[in-house]
mmCIF file of N, CA, C and O in Angstrom:
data_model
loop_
_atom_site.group_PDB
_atom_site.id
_atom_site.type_symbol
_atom_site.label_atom_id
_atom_site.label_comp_id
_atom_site.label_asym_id
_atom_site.label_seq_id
_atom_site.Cartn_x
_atom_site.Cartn_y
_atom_site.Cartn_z
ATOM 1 N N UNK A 1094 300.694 159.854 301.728
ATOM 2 C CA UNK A 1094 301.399 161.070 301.347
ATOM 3 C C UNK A 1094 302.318 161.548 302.485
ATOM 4 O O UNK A 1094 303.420 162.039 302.239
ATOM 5 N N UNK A 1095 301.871 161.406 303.669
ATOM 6 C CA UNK A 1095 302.969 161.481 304.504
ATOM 7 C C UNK A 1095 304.154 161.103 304.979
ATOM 8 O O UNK A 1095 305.012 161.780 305.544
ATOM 9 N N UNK A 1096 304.133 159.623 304.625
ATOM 10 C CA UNK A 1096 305.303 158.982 304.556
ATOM 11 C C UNK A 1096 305.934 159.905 303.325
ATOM 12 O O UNK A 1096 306.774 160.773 303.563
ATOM 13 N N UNK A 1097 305.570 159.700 302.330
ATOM 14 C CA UNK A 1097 306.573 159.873 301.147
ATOM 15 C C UNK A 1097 307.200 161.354 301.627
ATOM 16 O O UNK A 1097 308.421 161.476 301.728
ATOM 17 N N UNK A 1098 306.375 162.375 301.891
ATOM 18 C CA UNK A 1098 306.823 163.831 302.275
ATOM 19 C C UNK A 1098 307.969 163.729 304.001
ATOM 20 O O UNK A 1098 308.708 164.650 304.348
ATOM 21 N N UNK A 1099 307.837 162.697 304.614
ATOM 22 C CA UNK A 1099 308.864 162.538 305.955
ATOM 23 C C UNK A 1099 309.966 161.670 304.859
ATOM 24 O O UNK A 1099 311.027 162.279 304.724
ATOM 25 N N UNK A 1100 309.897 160.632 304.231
ATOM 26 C CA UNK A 1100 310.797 160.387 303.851
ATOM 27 C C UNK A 1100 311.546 161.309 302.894
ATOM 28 O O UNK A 1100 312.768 161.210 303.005
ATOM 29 N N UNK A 1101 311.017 162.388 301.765
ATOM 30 C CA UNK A 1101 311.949 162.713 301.195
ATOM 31 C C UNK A 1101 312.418 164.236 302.006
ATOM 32 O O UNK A 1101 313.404 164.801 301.532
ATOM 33 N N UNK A 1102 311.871 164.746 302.949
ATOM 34 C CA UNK A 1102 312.498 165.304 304.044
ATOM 35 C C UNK A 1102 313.903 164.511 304.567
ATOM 36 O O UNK A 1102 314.978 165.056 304.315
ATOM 37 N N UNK A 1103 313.894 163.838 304.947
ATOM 38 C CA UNK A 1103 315.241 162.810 305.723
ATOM 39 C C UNK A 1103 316.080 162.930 304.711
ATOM 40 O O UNK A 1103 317.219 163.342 304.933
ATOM 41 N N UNK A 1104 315.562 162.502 303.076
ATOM 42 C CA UNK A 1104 317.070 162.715 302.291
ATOM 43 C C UNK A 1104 317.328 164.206 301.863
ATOM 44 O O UNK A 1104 318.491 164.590 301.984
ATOM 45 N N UNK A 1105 316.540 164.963 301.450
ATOM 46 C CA UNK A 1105 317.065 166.405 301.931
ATOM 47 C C UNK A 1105 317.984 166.941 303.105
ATOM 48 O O UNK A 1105 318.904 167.705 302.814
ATOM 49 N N UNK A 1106 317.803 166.628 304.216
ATOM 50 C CA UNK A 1106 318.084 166.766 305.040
ATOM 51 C C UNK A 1106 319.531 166.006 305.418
ATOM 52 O O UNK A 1106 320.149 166.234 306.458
ATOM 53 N N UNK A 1107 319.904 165.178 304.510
ATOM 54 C CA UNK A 1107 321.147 163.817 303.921
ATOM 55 C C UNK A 1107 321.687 164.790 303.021
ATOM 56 O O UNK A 1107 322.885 164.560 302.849
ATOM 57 N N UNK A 1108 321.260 165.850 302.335
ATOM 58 C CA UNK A 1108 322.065 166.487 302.107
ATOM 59 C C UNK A 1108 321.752 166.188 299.763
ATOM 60 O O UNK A 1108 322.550 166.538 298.894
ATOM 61 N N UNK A 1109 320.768 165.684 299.608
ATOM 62 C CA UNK A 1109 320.319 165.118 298.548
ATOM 63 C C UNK A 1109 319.705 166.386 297.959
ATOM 64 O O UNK A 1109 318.795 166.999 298.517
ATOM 65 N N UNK A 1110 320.201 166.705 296.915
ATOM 66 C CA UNK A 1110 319.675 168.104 295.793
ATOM 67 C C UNK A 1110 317.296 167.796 296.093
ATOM 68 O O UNK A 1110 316.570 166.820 295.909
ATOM 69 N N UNK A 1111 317.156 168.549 296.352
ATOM 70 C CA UNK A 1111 315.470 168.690 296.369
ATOM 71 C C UNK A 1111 314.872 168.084 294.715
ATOM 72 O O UNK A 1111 313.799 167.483 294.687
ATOM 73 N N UNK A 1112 315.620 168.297 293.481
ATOM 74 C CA UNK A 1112 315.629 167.861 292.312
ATOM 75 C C UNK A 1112 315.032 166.217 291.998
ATOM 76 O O UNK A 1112 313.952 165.805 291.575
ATOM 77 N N UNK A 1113 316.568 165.388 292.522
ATOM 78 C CA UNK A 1113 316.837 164.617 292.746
ATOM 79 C C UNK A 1113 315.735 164.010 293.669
ATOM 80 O O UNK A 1113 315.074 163.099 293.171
ATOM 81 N N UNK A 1114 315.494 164.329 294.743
ATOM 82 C CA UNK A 1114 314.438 163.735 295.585
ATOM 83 C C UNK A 1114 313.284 163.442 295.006
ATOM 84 O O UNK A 1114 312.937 162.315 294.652
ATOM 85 N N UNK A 1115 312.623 164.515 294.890
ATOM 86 C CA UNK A 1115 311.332 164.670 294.109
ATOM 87 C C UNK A 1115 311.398 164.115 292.733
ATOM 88 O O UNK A 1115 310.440 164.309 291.985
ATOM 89 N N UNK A 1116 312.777 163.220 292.187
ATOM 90 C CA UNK A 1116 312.229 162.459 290.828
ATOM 91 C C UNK A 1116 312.450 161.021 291.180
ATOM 92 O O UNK A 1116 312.410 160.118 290.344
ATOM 93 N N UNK A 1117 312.708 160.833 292.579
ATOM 94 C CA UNK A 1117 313.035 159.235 293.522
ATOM 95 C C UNK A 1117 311.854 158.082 293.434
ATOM 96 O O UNK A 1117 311.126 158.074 294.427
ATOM 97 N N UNK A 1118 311.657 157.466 292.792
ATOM 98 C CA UNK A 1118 310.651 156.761 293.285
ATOM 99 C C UNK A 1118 310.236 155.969 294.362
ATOM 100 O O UNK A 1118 310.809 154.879 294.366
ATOM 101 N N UNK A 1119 309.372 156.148 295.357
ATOM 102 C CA UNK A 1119 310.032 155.422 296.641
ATOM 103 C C UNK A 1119 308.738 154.470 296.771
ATOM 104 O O UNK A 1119 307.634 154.771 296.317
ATOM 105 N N UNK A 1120 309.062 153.182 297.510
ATOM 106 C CA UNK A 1120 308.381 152.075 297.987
ATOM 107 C C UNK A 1120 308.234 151.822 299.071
ATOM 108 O O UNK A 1120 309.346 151.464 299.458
ATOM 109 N N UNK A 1121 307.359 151.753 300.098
ATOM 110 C CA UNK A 1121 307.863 151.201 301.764
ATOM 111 C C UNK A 1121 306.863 150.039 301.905
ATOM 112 O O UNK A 1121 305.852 150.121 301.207
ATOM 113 N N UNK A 1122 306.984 149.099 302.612
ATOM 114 C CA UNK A 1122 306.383 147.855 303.429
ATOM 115 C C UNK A 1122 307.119 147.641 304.838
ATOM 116 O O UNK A 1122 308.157 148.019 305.380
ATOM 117 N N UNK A 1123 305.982 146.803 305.144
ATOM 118 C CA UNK A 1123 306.650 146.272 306.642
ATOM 119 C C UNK A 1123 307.654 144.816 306.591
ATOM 120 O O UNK A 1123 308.317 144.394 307.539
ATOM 121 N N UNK A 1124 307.566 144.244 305.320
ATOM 122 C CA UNK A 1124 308.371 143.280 305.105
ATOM 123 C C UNK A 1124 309.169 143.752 303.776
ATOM 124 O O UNK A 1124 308.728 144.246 302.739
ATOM 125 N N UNK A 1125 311.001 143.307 304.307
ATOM 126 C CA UNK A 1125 311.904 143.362 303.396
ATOM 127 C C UNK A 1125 311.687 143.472 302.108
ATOM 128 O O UNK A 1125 310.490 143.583 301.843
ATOM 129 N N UNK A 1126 312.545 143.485 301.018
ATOM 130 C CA UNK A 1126 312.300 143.614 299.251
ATOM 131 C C UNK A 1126 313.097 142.703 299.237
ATOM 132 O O UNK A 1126 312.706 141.780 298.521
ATOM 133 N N UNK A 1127 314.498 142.454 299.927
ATOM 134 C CA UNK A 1127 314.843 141.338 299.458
ATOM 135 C C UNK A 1127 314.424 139.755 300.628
ATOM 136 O O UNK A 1127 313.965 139.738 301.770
ATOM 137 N N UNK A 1128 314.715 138.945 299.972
ATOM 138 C CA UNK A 1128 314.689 137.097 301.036
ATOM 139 C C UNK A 1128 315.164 137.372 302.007
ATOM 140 O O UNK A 1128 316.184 137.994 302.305
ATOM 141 N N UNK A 1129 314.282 136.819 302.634
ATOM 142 C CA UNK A 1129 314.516 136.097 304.193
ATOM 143 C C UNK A 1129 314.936 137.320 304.904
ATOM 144 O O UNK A 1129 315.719 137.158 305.840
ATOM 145 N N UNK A 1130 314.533 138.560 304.609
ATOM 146 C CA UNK A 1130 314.408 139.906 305.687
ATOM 147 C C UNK A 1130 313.016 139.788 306.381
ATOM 148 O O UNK A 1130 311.982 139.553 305.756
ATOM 149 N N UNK A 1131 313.099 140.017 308.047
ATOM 150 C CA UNK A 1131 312.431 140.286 308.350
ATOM 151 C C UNK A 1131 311.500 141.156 308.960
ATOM 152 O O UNK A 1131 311.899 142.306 309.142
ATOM 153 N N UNK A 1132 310.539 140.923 309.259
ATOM 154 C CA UNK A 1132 308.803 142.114 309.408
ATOM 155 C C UNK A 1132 310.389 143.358 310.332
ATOM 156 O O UNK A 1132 311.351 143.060 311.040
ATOM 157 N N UNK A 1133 309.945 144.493 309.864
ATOM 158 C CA UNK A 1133 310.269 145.422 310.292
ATOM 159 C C UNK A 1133 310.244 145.724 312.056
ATOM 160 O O UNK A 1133 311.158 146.062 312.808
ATOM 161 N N UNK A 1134 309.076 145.496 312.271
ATOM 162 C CA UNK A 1134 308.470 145.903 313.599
ATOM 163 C C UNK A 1134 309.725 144.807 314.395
ATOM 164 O O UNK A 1134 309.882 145.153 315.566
ATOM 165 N N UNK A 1135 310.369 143.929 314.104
ATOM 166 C CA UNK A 1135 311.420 142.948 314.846
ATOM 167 C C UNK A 1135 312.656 143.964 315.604
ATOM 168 O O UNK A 1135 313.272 143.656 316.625
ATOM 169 N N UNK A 1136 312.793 144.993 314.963
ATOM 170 C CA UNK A 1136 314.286 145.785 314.560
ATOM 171 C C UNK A 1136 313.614 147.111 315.374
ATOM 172 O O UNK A 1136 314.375 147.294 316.324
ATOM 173 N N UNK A 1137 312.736 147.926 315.418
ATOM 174 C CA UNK A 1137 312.356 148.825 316.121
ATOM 175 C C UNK A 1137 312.898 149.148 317.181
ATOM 176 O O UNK A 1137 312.690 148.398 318.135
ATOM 177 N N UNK A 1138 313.605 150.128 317.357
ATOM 178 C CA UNK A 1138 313.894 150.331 318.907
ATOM 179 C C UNK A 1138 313.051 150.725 320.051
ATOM 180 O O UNK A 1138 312.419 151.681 319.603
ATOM 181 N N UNK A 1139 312.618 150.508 321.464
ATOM 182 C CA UNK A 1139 311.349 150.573 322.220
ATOM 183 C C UNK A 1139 310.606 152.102 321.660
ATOM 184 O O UNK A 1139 309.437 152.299 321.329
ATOM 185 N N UNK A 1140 311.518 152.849 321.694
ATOM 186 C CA UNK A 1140 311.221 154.310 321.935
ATOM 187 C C UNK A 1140 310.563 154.924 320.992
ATOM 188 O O UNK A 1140 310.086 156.047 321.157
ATOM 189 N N UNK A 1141 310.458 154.204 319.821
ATOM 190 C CA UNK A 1141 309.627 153.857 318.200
ATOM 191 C C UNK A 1141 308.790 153.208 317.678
ATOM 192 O O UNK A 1141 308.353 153.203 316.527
ATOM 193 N N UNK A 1142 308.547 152.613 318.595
ATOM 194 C CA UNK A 1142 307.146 151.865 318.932
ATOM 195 C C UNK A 1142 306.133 152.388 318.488
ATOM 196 O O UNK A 1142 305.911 152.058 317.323
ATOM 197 N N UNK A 1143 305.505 152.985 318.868
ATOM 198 C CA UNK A 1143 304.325 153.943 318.707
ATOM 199 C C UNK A 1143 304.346 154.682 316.904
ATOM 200 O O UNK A 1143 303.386 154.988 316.197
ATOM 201 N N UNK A 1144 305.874 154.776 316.614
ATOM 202 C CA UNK A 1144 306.046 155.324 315.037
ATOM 203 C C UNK A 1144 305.818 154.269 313.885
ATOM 204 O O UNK A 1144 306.092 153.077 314.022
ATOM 205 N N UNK A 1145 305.279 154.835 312.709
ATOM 206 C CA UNK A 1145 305.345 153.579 311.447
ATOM 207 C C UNK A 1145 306.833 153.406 311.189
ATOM 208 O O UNK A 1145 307.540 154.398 311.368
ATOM 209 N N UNK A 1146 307.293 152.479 310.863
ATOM 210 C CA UNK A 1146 308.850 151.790 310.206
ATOM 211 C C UNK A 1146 308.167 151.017 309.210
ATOM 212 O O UNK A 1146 307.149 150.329 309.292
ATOM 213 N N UNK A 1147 309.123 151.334 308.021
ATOM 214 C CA UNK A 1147 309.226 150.138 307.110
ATOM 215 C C UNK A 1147 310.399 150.194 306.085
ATOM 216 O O UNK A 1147 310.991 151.255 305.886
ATOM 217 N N UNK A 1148 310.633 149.376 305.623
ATOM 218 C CA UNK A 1148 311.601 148.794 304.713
ATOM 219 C C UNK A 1148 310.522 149.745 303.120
ATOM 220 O O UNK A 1148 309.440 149.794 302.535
ATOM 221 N N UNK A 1149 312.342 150.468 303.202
ATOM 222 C CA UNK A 1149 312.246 151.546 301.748
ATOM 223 C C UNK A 1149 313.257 150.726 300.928
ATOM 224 O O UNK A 1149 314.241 150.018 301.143
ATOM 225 N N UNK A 1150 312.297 151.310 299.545
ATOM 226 C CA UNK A 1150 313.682 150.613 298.222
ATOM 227 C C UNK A 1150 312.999 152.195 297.711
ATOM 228 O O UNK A 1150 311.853 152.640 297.761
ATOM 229 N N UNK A 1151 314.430 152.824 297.161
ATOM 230 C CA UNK A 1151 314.244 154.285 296.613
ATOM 231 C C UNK A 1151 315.155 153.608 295.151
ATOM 232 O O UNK A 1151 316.092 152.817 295.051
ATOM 233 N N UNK A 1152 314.278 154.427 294.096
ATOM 234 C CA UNK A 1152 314.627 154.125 292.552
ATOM 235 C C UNK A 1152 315.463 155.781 292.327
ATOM 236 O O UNK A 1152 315.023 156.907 292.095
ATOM 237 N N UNK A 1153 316.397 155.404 292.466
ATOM 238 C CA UNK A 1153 317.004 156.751 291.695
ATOM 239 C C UNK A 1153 316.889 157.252 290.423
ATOM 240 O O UNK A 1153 317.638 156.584 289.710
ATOM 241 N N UNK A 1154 316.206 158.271 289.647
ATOM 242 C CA UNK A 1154 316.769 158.158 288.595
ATOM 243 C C UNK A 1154 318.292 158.671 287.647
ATOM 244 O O UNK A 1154 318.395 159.271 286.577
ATOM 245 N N UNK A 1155 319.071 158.261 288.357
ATOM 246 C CA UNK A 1155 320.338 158.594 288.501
ATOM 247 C C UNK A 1155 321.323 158.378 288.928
ATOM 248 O O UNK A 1155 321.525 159.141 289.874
ATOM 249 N N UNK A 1156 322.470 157.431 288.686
ATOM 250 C CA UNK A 1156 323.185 157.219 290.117
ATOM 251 C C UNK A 1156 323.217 157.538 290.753
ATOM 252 O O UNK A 1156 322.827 158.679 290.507
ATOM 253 N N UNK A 1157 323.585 157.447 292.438
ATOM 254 C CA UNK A 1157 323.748 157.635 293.348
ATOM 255 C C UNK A 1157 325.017 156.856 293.859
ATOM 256 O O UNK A 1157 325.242 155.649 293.768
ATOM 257 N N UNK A 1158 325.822 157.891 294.444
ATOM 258 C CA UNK A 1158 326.843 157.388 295.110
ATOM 259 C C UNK A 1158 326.446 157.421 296.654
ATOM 260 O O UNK A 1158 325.627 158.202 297.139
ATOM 261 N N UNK A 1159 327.398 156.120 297.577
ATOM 262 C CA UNK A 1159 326.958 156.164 298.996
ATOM 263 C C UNK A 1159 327.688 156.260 299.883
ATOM 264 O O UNK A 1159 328.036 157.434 300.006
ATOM 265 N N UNK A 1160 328.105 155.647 300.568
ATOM 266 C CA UNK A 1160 326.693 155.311 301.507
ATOM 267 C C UNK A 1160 326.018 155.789 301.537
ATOM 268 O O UNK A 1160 326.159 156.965 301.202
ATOM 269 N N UNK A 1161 325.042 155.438 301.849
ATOM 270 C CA UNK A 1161 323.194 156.569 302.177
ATOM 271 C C UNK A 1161 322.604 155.691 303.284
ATOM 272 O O UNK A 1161 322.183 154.540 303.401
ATOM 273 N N UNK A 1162 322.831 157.162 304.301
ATOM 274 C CA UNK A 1162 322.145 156.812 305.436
ATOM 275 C C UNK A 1162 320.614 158.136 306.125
ATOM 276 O O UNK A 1162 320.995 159.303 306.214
ATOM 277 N N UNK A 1163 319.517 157.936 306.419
ATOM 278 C CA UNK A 1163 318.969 158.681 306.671
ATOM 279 C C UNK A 1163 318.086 158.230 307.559
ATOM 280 O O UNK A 1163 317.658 157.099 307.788
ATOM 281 N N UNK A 1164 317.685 160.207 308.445
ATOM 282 C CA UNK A 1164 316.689 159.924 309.613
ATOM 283 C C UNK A 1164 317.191 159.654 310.943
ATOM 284 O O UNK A 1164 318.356 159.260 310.988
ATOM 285 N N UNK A 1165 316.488 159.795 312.174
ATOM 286 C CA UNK A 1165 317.139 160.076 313.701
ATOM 287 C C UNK A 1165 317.658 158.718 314.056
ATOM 288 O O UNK A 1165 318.148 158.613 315.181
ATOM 289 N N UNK A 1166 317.630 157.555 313.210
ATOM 290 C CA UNK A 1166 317.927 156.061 313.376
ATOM 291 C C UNK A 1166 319.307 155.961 312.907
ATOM 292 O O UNK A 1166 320.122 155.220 313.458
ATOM 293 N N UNK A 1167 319.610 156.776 311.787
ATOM 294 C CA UNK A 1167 320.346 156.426 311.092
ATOM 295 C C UNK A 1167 322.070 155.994 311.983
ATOM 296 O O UNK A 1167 322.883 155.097 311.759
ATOM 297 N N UNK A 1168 322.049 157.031 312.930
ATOM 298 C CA UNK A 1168 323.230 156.701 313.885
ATOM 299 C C UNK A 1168 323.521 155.039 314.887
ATOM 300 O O UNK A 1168 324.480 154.477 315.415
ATOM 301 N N UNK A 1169 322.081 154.793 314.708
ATOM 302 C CA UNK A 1169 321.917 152.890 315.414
ATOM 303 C C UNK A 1169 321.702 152.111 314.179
ATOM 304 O O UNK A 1169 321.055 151.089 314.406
ATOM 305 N N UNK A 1170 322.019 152.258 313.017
ATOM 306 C CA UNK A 1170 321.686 151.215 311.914
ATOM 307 C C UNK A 1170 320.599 151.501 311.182
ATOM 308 O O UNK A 1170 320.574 150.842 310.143
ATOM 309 N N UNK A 1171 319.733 152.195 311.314
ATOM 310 C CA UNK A 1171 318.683 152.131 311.038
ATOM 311 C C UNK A 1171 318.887 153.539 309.669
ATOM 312 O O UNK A 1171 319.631 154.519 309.632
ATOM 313 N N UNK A 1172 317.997 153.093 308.845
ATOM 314 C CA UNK A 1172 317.948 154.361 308.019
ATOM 315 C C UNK A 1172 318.999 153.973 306.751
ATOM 316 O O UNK A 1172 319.396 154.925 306.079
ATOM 317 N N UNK A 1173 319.391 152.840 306.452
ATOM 318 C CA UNK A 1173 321.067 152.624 306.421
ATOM 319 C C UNK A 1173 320.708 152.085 304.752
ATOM 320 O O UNK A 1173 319.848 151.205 304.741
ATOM 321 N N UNK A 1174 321.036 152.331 303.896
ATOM 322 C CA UNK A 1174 320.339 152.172 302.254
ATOM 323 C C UNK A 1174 321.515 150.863 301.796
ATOM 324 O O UNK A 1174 322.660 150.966 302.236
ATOM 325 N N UNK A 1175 321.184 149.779 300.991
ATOM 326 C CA UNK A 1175 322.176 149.103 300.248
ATOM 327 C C UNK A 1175 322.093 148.973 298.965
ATOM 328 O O UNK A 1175 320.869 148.984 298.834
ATOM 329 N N UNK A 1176 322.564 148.846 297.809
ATOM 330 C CA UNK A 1176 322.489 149.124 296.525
ATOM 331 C C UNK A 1176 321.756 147.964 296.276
ATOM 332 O O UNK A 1176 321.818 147.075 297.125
ATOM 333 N N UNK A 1177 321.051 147.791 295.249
ATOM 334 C CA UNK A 1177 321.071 146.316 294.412
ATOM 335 C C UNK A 1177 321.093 146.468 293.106
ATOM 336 O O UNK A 1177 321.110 145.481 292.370
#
C-alpha cells in the first residue's frame, strides 16, 4: 500500500487530476514488462540504494497524453513513462 500511495503522490504531484489517479491501475516489479529490460537495481543511482525502485506499467483508464515523467529521478531519466 505504500508504494501505490508514493506512487500516485508523484503523479499528482505531475500535475495528474486526483480522479484520474485513483482510477490508474498500477503494477511494479524489479524486472522490466517489456524483453530484455533489465533488474531495476542495475539503473539505481548510489544515493538510492537504500530506496525500493521498480519498473511501473500504469493502466490508464483513459488516454493519456505525454510525455509522463515522475518523482525526484525524473530529471536523470528515471521516472520517465513509454506508451505501449
Amino acid at each position: 500500500e505504500r508504494t501505490r500511495s508514493l506512487l500516485a503522490t508523484a503523479f499528482r504531484h505531475a500535475g495528474f487530476p486526483r480522479g484520474l489517479v485513483e482510477a490508474a491501475r498500477l503494477e511494479w516489479r524489479p524486472v522490466g514488462f517489456r524483453p530484455g529490460v533489465e533488474m531495476v537495481s542495475r539503473f539505481r543511482p548510489l544515493f538510492r540504494q537504500q530506496l525500493p525502485s521498480y519498473h511501473v506499467r500504469v493502466t490508464w483508464p483513459a488516454p493519456v497524453a505525454g510525455p509522463v515523467a515522475i518523482g525526484a529521478g525524473r530529471y536523470r531519466g528515471f521516472g520517465v513513462f513509454a506508451s505501449e
